[in-house]
Tab-separated table of C-alpha atoms in Angstrom:
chain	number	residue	atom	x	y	z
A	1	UNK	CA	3.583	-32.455	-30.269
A	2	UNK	CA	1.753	-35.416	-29.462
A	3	UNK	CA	2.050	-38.402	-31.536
A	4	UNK	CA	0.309	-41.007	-29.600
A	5	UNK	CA	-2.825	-41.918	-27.361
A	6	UNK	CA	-3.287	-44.779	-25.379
A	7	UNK	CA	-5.966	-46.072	-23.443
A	8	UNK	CA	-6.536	-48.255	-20.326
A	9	UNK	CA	-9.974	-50.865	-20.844
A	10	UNK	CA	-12.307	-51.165	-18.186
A	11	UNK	CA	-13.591	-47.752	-17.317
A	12	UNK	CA	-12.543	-45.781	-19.801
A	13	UNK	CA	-13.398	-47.881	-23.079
A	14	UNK	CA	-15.712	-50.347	-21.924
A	15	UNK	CA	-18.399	-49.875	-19.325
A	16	UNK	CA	-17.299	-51.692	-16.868
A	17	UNK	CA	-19.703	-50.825	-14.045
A	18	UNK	CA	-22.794	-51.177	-15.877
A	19	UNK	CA	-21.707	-54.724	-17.304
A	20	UNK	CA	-20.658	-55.807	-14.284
A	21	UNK	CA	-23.780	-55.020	-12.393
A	22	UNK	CA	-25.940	-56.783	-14.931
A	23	UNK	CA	-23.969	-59.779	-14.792
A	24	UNK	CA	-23.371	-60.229	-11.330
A	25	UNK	CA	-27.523	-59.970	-10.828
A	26	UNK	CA	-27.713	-62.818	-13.232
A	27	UNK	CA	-24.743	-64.834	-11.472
A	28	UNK	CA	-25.599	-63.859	-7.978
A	29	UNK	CA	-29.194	-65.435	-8.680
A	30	UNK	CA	-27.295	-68.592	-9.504
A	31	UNK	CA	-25.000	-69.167	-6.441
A	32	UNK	CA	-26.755	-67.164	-3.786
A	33	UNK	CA	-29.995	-66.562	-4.924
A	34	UNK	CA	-31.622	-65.861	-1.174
A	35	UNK	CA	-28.384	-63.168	-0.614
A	36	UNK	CA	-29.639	-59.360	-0.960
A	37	UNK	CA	-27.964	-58.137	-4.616
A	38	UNK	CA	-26.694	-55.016	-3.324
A	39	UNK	CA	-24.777	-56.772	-0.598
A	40	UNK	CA	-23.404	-58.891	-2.827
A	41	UNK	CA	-22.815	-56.423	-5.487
A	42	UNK	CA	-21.276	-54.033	-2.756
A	43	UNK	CA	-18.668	-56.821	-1.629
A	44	UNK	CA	-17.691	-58.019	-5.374
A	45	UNK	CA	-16.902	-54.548	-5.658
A	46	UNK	CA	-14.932	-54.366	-2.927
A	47	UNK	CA	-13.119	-57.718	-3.324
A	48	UNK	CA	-12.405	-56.701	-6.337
A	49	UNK	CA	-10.630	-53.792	-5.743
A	50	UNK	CA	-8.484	-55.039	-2.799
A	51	UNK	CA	-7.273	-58.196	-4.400
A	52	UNK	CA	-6.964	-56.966	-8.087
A	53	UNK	CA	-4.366	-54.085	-6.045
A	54	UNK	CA	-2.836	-56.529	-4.675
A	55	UNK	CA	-2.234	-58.834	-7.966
A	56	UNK	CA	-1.213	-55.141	-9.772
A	57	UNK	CA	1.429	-55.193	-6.595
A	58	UNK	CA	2.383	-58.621	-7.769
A	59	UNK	CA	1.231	-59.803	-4.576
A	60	UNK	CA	-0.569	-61.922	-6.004
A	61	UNK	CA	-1.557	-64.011	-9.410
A	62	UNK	CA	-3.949	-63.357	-11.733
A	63	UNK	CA	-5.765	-66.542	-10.771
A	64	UNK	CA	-4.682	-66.269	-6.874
A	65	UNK	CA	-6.879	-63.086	-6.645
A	66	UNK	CA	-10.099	-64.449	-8.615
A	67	UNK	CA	-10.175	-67.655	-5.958
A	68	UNK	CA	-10.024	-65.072	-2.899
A	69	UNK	CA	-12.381	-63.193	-4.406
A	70	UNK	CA	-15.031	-66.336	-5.109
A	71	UNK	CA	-14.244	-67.372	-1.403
A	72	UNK	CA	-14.942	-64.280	0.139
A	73	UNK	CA	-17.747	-63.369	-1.439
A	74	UNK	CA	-19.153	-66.651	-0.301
A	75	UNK	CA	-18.907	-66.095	2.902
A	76	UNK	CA	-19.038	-69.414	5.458
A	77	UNK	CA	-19.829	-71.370	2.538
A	78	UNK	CA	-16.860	-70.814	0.287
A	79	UNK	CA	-14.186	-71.694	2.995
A	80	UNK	CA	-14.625	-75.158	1.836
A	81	UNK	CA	-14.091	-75.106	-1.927
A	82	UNK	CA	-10.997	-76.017	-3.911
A	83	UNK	CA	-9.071	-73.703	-5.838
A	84	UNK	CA	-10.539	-75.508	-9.002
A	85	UNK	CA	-13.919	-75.260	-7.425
A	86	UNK	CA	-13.260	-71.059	-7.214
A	87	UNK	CA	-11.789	-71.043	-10.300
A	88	UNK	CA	-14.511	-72.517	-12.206
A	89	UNK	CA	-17.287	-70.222	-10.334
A	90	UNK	CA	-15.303	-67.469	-11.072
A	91	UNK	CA	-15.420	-68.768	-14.874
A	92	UNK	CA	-18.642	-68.679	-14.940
A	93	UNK	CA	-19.387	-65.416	-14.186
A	94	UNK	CA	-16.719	-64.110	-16.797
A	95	UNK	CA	-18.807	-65.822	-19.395
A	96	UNK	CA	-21.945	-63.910	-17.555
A	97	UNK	CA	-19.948	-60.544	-17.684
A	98	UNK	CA	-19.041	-61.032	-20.977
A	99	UNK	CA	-22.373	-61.149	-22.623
A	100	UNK	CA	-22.910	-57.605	-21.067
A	101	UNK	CA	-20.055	-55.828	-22.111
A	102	UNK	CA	-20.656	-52.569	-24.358
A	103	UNK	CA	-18.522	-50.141	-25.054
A	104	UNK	CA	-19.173	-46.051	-23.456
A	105	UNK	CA	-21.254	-44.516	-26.197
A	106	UNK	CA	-18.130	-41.399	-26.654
A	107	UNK	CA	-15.563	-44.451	-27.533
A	108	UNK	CA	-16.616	-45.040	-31.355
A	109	UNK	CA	-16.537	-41.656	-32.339
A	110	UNK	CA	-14.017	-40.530	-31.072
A	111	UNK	CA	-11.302	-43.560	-31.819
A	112	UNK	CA	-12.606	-42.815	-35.258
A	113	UNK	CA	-11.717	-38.732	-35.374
A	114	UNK	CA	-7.889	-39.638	-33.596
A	115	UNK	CA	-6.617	-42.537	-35.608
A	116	UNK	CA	-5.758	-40.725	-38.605
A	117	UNK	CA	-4.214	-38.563	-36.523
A	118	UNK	CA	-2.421	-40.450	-33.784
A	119	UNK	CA	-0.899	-44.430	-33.460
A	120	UNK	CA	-3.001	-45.587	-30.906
A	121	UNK	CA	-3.024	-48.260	-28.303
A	122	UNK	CA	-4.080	-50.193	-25.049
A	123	UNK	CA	-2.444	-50.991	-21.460
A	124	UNK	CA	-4.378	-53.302	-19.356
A	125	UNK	CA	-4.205	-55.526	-16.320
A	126	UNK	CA	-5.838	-58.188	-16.412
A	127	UNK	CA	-6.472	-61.525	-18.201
A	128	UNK	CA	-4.768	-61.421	-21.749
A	129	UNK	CA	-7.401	-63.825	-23.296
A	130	UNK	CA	-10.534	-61.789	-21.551
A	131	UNK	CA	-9.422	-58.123	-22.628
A	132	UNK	CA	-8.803	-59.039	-25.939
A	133	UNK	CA	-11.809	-60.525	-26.249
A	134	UNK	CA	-13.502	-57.619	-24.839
A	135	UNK	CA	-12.069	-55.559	-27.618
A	136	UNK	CA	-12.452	-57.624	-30.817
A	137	UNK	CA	-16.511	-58.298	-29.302
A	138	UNK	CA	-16.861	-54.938	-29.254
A	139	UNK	CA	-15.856	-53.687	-32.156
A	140	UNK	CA	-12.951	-51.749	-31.279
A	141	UNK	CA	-9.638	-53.780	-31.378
A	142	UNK	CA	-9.128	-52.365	-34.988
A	143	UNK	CA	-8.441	-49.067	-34.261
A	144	UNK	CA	-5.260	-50.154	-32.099
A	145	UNK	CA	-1.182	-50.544	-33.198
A	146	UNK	CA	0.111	-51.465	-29.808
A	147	UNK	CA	-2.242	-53.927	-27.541
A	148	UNK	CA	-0.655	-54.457	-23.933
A	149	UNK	CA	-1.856	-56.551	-21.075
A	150	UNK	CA	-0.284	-57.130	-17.828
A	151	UNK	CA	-0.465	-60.991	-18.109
A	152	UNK	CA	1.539	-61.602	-21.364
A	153	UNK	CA	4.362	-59.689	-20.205
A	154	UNK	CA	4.947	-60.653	-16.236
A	155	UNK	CA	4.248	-57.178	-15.177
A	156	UNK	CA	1.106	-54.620	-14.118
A	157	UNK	CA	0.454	-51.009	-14.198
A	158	UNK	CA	1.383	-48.630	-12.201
A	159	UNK	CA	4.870	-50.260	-13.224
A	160	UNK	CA	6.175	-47.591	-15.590
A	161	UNK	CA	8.071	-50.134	-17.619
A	162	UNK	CA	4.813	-52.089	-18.700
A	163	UNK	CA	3.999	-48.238	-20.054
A	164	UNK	CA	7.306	-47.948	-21.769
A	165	UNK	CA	6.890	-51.683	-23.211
A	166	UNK	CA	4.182	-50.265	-25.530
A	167	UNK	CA	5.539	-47.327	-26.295
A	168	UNK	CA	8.455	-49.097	-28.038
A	169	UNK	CA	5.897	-51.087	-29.951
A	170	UNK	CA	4.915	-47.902	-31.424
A	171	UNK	CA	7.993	-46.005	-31.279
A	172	UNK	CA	7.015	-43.510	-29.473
A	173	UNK	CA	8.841	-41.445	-26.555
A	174	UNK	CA	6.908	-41.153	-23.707
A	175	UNK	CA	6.650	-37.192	-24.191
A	176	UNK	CA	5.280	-37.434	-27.209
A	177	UNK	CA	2.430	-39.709	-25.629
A	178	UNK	CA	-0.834	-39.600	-23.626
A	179	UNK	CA	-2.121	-41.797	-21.400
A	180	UNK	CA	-5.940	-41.904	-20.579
A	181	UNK	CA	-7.192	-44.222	-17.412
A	182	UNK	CA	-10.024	-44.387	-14.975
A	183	UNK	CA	-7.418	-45.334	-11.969
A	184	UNK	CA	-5.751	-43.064	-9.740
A	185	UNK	CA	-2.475	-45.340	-8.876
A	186	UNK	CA	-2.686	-47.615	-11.843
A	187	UNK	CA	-3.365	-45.594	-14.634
A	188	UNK	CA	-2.478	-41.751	-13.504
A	189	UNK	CA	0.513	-42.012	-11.394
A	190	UNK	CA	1.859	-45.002	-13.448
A	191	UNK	CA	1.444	-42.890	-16.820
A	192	UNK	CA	3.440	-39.912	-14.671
A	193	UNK	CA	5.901	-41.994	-13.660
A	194	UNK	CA	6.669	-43.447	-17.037
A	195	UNK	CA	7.469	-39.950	-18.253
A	196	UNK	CA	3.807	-39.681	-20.433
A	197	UNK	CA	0.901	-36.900	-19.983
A	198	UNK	CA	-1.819	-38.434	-17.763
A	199	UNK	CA	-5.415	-38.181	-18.659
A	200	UNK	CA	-7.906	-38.823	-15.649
A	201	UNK	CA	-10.938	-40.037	-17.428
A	202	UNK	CA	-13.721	-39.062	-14.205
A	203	UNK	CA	-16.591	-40.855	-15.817
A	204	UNK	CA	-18.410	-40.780	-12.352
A	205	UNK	CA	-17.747	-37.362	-11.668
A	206	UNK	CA	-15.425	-37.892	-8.392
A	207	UNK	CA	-14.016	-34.296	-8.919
A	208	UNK	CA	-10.464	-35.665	-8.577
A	209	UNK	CA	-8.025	-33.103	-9.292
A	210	UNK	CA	-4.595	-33.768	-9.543
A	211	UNK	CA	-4.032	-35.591	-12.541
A	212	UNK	CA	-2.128	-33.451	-15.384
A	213	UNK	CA	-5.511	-33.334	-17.360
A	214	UNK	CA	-8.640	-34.705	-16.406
A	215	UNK	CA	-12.123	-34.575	-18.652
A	216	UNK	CA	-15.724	-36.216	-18.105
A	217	UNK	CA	-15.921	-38.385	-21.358
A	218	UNK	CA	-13.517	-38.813	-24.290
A	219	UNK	CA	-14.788	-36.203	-26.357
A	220	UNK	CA	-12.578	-33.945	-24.091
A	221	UNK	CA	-9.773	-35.106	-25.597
A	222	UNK	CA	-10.538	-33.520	-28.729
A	223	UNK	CA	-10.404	-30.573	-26.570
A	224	UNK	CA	-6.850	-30.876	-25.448
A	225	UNK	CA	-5.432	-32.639	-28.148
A	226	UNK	CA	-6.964	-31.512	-31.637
């Protein structure tokens, strides 16, 4: 029997894609406003991926990958910037991105049918302050006992022991708890690995099939679990 649920953020709570395409057409119109916006939005995206791996790897810091990322993406013309200089572009589009963050219309509800029902919680990567943020903003941080992000504790998913670090903030044994994530290394094999069921969240409809349990939107949950 199942006594817990936890979630992973950015594409599985909060719309990530949608918020981040809105606010990189605002910032992109601010640094490199003759660049095409798919390009640009096509190599964020790919940046993005590779050096936020990388920094999950611990390859990398937190703040190491968001200056490769502003360099890169600025082609010839960020090769000359500072790390401060990155750092504070990069800034400025989190305060762009985080006007535009919303959570998935399915999240509301259903948080509100499972938390009577189940302790509930987070595991992120990412920036401590910014993913907090993003949940209080949103309206959703309430509904949580155990809030977990890569940065306050010196370690990254798909490291099973940042998985078993909330777990004993809820006192919960990992086979009595789910994990739901967007990410195929991050958040399904590191959920596996840490001895919890794995929930592949395909919001995008990649057909990926080898996670324990995978559903289109959160309401499958209530499926599986109620």
């Amino acid at each position: 029997m199942y006594q817990a649920i936890l979630f992973d953020i950015d594409g599985t709570l909060i719309d990530h894609s949608s918020s981040q395409r809105d606010a990189l057409r605002e910032f992109q119109s601010s640094i490199m406003p003759d660049a095409s916006f798919d390009d640009f939005h096509k190599e964020w995206k790919r940046l993005g991926k590779f050096y936020f791996d990388k920094y999950a790897d611990g390859e990398v810091t937190l703040n190491g990958q968001r200056i490769c990322r502003i360099r890169e993406v600025l082609g010839k013309d960020g090769a000359g910037i500072s790390d401060e200089e990155a750092l504070g572009l990069f800034e400025r589009y989190i305060e762009t991105y985080k006007k535009y963050w919303r959570p998935y219309p399915d999240v509301k509800p259903v948080l509100e049918c499972l938390k009577d029902r189940f302790s509930l919680g987070v595991i992120s990567n990412g920036d401590s302050r910014d993913q907090r943020e993003k949940l209080y903003s949103t309206g959703i941080a309430t509904y949580f006992k155990a809030i977990v992000i890569s940065e306050d504790i010196g370690m990254a998913k798909p490291n099973p022991l940042i998985f078993s670090h909330a777990l004993e903030i809820l006192g919960i044994g990992a086979h009595e708890a789910v994990y739901v994530g967007d990410d195929i290394k991050a958040d399904i094999e590191g959920a596996r690995n840490a001895g919890m069921l794995d929930v592949y969240i395909d919001r995008d409809s990649t057909g990926y099939m080898d996670a324990s349990v995978r559903i289109e939107d959160l309401y499958g949950l209530m499926d599986i679990l109620i």
